[in-house]
PDB file of C-alpha atoms in Angstrom:
ATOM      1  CA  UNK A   9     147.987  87.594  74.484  1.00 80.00           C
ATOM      2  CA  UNK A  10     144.883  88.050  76.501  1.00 86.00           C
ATOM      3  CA  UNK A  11     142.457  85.086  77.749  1.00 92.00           C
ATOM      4  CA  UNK A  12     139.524  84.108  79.498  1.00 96.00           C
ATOM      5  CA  UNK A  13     139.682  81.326  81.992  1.00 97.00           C
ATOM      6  CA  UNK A  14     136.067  80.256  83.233  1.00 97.00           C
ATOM      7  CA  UNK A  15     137.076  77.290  85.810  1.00 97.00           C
ATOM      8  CA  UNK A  16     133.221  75.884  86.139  1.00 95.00           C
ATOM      9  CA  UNK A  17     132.373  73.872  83.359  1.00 95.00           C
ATOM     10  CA  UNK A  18     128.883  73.011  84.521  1.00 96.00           C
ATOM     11  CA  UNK A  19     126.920  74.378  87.760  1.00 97.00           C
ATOM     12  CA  UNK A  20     123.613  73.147  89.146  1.00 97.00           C
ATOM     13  CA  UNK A  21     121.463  76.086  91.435  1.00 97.00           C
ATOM     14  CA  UNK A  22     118.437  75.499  93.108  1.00 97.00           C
ATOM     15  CA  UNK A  23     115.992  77.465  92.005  1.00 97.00           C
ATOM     16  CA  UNK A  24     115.993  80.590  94.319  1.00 97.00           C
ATOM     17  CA  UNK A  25     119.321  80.034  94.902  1.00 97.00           C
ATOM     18  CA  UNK A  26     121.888  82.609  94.311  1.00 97.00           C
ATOM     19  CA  UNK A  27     124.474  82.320  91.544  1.00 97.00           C
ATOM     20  CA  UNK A  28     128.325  83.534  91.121  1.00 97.00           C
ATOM     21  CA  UNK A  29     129.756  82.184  87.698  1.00 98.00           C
ATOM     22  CA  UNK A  30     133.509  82.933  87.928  1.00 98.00           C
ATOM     23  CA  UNK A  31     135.907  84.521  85.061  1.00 98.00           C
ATOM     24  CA  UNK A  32     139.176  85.116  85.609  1.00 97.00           C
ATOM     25  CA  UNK A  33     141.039  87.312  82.666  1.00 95.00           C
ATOM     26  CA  UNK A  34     144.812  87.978  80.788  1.00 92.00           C
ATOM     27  CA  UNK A  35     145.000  91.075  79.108  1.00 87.00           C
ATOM     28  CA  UNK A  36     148.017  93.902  79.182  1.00 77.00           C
ATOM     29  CA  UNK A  37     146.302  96.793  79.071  1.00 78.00           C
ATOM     30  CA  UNK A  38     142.455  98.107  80.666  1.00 78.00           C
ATOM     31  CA  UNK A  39     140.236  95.088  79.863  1.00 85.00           C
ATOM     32  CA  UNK A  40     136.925  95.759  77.998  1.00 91.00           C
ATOM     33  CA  UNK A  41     135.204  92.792  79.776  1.00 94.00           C
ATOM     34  CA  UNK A  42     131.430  90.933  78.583  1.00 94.00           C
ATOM     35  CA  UNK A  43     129.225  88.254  79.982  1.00 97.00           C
ATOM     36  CA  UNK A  44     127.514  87.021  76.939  1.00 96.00           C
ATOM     37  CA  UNK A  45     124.480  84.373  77.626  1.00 97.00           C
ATOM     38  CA  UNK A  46     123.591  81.297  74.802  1.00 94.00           C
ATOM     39  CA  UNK A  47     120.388  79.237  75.099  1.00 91.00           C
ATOM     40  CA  UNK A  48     120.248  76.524  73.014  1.00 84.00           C
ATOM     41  CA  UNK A  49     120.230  77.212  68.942  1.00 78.00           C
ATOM     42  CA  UNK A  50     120.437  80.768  69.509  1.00 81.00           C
ATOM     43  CA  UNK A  51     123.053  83.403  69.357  1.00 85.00           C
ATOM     44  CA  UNK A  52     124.877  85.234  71.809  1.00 92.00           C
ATOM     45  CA  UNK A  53     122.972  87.715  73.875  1.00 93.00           C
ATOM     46  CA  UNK A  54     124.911  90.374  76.056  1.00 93.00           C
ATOM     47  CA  UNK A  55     123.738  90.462  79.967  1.00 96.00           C
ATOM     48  CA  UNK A  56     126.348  93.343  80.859  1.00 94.00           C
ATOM     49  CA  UNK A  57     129.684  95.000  79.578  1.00 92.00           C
ATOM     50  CA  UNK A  58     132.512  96.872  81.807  1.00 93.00           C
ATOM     51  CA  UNK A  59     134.836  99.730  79.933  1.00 88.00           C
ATOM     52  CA  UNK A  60     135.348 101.991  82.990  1.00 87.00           C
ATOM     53  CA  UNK A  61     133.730 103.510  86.014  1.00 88.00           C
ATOM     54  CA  UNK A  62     132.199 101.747  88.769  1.00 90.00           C
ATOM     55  CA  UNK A  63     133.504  98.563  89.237  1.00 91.00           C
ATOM     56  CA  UNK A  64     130.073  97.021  89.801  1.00 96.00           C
ATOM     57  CA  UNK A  65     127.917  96.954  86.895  1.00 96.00           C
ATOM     58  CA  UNK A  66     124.337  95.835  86.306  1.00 97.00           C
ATOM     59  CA  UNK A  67     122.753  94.438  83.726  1.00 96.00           C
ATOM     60  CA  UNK A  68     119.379  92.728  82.305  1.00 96.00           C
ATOM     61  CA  UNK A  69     117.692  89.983  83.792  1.00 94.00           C
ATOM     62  CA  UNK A  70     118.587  90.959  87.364  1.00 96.00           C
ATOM     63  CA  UNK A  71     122.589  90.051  86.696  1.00 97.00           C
ATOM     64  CA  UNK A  72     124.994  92.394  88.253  1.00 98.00           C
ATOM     65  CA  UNK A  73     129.037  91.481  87.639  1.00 98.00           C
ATOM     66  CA  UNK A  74     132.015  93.294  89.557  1.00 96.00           C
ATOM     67  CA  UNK A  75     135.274  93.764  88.099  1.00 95.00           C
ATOM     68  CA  UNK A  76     138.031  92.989  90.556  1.00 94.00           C
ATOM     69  CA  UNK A  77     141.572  94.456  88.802  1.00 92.00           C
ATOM     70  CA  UNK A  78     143.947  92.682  91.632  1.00 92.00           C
ATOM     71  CA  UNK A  79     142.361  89.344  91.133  1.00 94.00           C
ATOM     72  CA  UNK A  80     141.915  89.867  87.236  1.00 93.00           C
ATOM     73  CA  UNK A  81     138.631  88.746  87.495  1.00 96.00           C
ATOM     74  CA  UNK A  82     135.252  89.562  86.152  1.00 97.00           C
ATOM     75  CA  UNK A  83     132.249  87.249  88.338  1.00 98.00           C
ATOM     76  CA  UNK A  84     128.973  87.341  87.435  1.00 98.00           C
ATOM     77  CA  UNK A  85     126.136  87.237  89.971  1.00 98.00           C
ATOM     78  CA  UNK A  86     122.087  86.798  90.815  1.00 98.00           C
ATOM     79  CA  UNK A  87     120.515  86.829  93.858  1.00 97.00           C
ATOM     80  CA  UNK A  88     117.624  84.596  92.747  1.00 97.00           C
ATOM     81  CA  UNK A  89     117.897  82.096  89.738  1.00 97.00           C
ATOM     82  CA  UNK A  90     114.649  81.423  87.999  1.00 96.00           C
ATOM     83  CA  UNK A  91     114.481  78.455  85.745  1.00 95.00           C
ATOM     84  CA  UNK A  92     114.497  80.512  82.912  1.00 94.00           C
ATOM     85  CA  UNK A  93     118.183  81.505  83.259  1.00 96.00           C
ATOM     86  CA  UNK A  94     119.607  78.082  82.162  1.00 96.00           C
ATOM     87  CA  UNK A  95     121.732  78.421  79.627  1.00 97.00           C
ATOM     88  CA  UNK A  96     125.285  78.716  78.857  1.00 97.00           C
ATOM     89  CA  UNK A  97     127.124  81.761  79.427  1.00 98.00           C
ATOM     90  CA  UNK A  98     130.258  83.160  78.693  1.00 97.00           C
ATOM     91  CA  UNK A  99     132.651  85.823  79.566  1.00 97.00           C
ATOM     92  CA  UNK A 100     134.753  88.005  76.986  1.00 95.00           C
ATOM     93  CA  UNK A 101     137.792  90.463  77.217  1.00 93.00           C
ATOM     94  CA  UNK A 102     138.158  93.221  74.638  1.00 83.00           C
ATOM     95  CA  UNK A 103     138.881  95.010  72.922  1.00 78.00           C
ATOM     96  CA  UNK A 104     135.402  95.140  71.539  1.00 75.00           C
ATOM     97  CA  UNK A 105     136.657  94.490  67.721  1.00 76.00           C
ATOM     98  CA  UNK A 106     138.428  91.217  68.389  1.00 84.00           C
ATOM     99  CA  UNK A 107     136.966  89.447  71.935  1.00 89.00           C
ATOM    100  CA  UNK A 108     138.506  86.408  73.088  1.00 93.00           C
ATOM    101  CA  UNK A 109     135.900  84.331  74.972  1.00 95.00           C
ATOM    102  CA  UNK A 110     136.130  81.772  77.509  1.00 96.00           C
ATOM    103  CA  UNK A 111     134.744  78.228  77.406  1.00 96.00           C
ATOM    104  CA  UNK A 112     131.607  79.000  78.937  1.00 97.00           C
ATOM    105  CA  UNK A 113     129.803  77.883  82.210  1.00 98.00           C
ATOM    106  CA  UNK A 114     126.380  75.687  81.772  1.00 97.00           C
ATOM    107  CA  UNK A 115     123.868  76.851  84.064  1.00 97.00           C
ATOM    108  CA  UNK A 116     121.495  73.717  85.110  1.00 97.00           C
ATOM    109  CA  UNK A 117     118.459  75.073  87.446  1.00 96.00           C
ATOM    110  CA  UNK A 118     116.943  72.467  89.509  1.00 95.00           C
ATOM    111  CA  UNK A 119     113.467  72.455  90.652  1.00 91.00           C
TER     112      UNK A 119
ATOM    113  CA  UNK B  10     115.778  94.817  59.753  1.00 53.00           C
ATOM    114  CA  UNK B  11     115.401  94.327  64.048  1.00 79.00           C
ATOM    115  CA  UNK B  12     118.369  92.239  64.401  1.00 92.00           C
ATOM    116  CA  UNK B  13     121.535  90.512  62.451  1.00 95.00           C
ATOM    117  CA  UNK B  14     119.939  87.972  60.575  1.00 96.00           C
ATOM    118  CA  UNK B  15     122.354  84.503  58.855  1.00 97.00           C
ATOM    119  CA  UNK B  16     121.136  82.555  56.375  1.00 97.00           C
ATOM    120  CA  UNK B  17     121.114  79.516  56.064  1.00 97.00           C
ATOM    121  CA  UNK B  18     120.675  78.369  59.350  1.00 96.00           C
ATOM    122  CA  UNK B  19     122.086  75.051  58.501  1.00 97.00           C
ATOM    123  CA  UNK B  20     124.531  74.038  56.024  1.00 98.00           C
ATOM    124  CA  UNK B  21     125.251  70.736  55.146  1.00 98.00           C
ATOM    125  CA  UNK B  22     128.588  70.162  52.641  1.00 98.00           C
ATOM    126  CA  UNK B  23     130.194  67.036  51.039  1.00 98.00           C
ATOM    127  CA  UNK B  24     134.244  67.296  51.941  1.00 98.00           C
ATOM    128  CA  UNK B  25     135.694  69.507  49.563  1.00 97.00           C
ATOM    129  CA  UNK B  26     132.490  71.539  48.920  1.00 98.00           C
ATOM    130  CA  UNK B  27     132.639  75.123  48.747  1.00 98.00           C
ATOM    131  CA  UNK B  28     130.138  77.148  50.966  1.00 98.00           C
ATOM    132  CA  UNK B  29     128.793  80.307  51.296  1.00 98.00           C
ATOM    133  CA  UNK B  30     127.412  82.164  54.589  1.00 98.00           C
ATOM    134  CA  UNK B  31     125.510  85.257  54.685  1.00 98.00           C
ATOM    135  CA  UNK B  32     125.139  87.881  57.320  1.00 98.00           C
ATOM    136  CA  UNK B  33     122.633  90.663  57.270  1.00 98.00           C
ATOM    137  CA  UNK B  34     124.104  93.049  60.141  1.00 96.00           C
ATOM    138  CA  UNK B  35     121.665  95.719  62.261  1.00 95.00           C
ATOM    139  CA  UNK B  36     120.832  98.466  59.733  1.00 94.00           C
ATOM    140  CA  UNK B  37     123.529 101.796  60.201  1.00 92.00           C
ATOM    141  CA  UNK B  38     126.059  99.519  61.958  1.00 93.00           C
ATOM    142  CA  UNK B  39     129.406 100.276  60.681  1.00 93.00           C
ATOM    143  CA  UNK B  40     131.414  97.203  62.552  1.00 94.00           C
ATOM    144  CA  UNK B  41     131.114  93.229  61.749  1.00 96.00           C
ATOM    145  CA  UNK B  42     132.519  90.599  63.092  1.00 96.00           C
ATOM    146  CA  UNK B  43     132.404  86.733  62.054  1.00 97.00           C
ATOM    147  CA  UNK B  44     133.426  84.001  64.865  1.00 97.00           C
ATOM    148  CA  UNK B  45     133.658  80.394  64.582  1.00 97.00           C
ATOM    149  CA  UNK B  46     132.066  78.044  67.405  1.00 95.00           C
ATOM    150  CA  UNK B  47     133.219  75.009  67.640  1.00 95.00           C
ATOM    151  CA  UNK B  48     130.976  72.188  69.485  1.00 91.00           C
ATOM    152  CA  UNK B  49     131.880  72.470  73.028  1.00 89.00           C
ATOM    153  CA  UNK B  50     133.801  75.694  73.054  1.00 92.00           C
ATOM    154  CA  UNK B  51     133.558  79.457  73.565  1.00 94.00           C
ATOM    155  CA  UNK B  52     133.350  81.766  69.995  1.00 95.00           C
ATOM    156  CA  UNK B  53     136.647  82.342  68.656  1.00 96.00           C
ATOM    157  CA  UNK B  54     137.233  85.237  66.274  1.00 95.00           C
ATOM    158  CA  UNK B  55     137.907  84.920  62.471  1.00 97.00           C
ATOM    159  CA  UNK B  56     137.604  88.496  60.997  1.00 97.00           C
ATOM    160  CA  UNK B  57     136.599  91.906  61.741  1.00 94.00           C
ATOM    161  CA  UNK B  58     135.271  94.924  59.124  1.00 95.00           C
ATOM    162  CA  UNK B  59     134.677  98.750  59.514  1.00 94.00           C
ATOM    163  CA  UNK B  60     132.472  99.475  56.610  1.00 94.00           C
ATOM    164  CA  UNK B  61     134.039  97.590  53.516  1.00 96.00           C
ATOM    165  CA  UNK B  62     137.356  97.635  54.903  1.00 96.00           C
ATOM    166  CA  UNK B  63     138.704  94.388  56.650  1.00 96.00           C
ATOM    167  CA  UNK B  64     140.365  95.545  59.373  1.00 94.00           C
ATOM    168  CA  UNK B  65     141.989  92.305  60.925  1.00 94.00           C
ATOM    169  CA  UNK B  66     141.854  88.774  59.115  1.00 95.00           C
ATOM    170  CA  UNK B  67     144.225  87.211  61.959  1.00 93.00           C
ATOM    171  CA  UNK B  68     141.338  84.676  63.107  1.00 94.00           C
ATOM    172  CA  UNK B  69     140.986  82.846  59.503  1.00 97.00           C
ATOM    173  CA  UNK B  70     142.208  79.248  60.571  1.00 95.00           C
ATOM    174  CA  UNK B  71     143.757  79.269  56.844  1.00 95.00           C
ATOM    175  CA  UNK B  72     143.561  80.755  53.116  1.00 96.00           C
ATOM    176  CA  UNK B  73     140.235  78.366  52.546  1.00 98.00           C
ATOM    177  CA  UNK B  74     138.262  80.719  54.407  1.00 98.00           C
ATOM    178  CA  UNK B  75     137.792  84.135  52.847  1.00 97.00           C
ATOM    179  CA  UNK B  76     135.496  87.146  53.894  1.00 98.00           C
ATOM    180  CA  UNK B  77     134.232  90.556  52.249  1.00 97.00           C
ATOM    181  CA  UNK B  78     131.713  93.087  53.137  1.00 97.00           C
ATOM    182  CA  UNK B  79     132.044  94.930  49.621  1.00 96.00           C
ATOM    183  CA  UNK B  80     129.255  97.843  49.927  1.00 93.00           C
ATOM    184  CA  UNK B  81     129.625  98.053  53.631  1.00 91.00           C
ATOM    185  CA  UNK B  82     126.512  96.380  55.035  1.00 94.00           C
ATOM    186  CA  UNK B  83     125.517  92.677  54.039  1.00 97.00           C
ATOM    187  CA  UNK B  84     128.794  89.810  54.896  1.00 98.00           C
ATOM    188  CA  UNK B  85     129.561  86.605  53.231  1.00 98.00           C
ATOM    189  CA  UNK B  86     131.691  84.364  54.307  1.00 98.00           C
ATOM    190  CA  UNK B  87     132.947  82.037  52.145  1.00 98.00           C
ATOM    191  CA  UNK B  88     135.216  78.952  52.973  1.00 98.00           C
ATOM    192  CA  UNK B  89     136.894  76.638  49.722  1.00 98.00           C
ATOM    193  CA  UNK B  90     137.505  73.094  49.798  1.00 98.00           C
ATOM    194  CA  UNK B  91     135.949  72.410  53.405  1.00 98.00           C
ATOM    195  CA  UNK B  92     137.017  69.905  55.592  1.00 97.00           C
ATOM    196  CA  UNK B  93     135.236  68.133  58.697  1.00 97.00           C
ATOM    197  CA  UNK B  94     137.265  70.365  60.847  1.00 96.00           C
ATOM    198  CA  UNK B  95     135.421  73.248  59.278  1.00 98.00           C
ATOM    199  CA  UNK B  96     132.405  71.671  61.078  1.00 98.00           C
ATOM    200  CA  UNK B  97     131.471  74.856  63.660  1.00 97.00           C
ATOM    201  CA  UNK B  98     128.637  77.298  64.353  1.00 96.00           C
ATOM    202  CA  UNK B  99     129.330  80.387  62.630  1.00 97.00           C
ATOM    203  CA  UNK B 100     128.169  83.295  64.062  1.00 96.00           C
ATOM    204  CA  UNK B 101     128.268  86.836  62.369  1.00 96.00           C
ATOM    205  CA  UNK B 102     127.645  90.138  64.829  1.00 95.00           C
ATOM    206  CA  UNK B 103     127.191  93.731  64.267  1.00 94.00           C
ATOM    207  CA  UNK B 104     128.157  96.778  66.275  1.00 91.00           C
ATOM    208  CA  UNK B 105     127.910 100.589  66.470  1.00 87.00           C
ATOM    209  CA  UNK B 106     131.519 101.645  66.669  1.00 72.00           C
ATOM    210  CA  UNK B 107     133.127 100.785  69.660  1.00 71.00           C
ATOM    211  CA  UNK B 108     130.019  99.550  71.683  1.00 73.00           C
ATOM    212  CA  UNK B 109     128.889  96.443  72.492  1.00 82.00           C
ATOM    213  CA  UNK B 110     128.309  93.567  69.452  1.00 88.00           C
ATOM    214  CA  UNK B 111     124.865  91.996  68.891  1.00 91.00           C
ATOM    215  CA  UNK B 112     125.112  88.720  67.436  1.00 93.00           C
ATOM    216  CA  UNK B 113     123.146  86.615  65.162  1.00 95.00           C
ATOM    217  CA  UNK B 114     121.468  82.957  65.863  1.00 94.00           C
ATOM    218  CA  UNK B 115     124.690  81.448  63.472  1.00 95.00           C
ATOM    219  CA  UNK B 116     124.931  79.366  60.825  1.00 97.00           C
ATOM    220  CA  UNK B 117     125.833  75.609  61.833  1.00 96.00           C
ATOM    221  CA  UNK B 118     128.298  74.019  59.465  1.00 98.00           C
ATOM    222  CA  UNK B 119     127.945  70.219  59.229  1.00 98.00           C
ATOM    223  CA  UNK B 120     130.631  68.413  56.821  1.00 98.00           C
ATOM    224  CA  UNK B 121     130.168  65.123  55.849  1.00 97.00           C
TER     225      UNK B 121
END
């Protein structure tokens, strides 16, 4: 059965800072893999997706993720938080028509 | 319309009530997806349709909660008889194919 373990539940950044949310993954086969972002009372919005390729993928908002296949993980990363990136966020593992999600990671961004 | 659209927004239901959710996905998607968040927690899936047909059902906690899509575009979910349990944020997404899912802002359940 595939999974999503995201180990942080909360993490506070300076703002400036750089960020690395971590999301380690079970699945059996090629992993269709997601970082989804939630602010509060809204849906899910999708930051970046990996099928194949280049391991290193980039997405909007300045977020950039790498998929590591010997560590089964999936981290998401930002050189600079701005204030406007807290929220929660969550990463996914396909395949796309039925993704299991992890528990998320709240992203507090202190002045 | 410019993106999936749930109504209502909030939902408050007596124990036992039934309830209906609707789910307007992107125009021309074919895929939909309903998943249940509970307070706390990541999505978890309940259903999945390509066009009309409902592909997988294995998410649907148990035979209160029932789905169709029966012309292919708009969603209802439907759950009979609800429970606090069934107290989540419902959210309802939309894809082209095999790409990614756009989701809407939910539907949050409250039962009293």
């Amino acid at each position: 059965a595939q999974s999503v373990t995201q180990p942080d539940i909360h993490i506070t950044v300076s703002e400036g800072a750089s960020l690395e949310l971590r999301c380690n993954y079970s699945y059996g086969a090629t992993p269709y893999l997601f970082w989804y972002v939630q602010s509060p009372g809204q849906g899910l919005q999708l930051l970046l997706k990996y099928f194949s390729g280049d391991t290193l993928v980039q997405g909007i908002k300045g977020f950039e993720a790498e998929f590591k296949r010997s560590q089964s993980s999936f981290n998401l990363r930002k050189p600079s938080v701005h204030w406007s990136d807290a929220a929660e966020y969550f990463c996914a593992v396909g395949p796309y028509s039925t993704l299991t999600f992890g528990k998320g990671t709240m992203l507090l961004v202190s002045p | 319309g410019a993106g999936v659209s749930q109504s209502p927004r909030y939902k408050v239901a007596k124990r036992g009530q039934d309830v209906a959710l609707r789910c307007d996905p992107i125009s021309g998607h074919v895929s939909l997806f309903w998943y249940q968040q509970a307070l706390g927690q990541g999505p978890e899936f309940l259903t999945y349709f390509q066009n009309e047909a409902q592909l997988d059902k294995s998410g649907l906690p148990s035979d209160r909660f029932f789905a169709e899509r029966p012309e292919g575009s708009v969603s209802t979910l439907k759950i009979q008889r609800t429970q606090q349990e069934d107290s989540a944020v419902y959210l309802c997404a939309s894809s082209l194919r095999e790409t990614e899912a756009f989701f809407g802002q939910g539907t949050r359940l409250t039962v009293v």
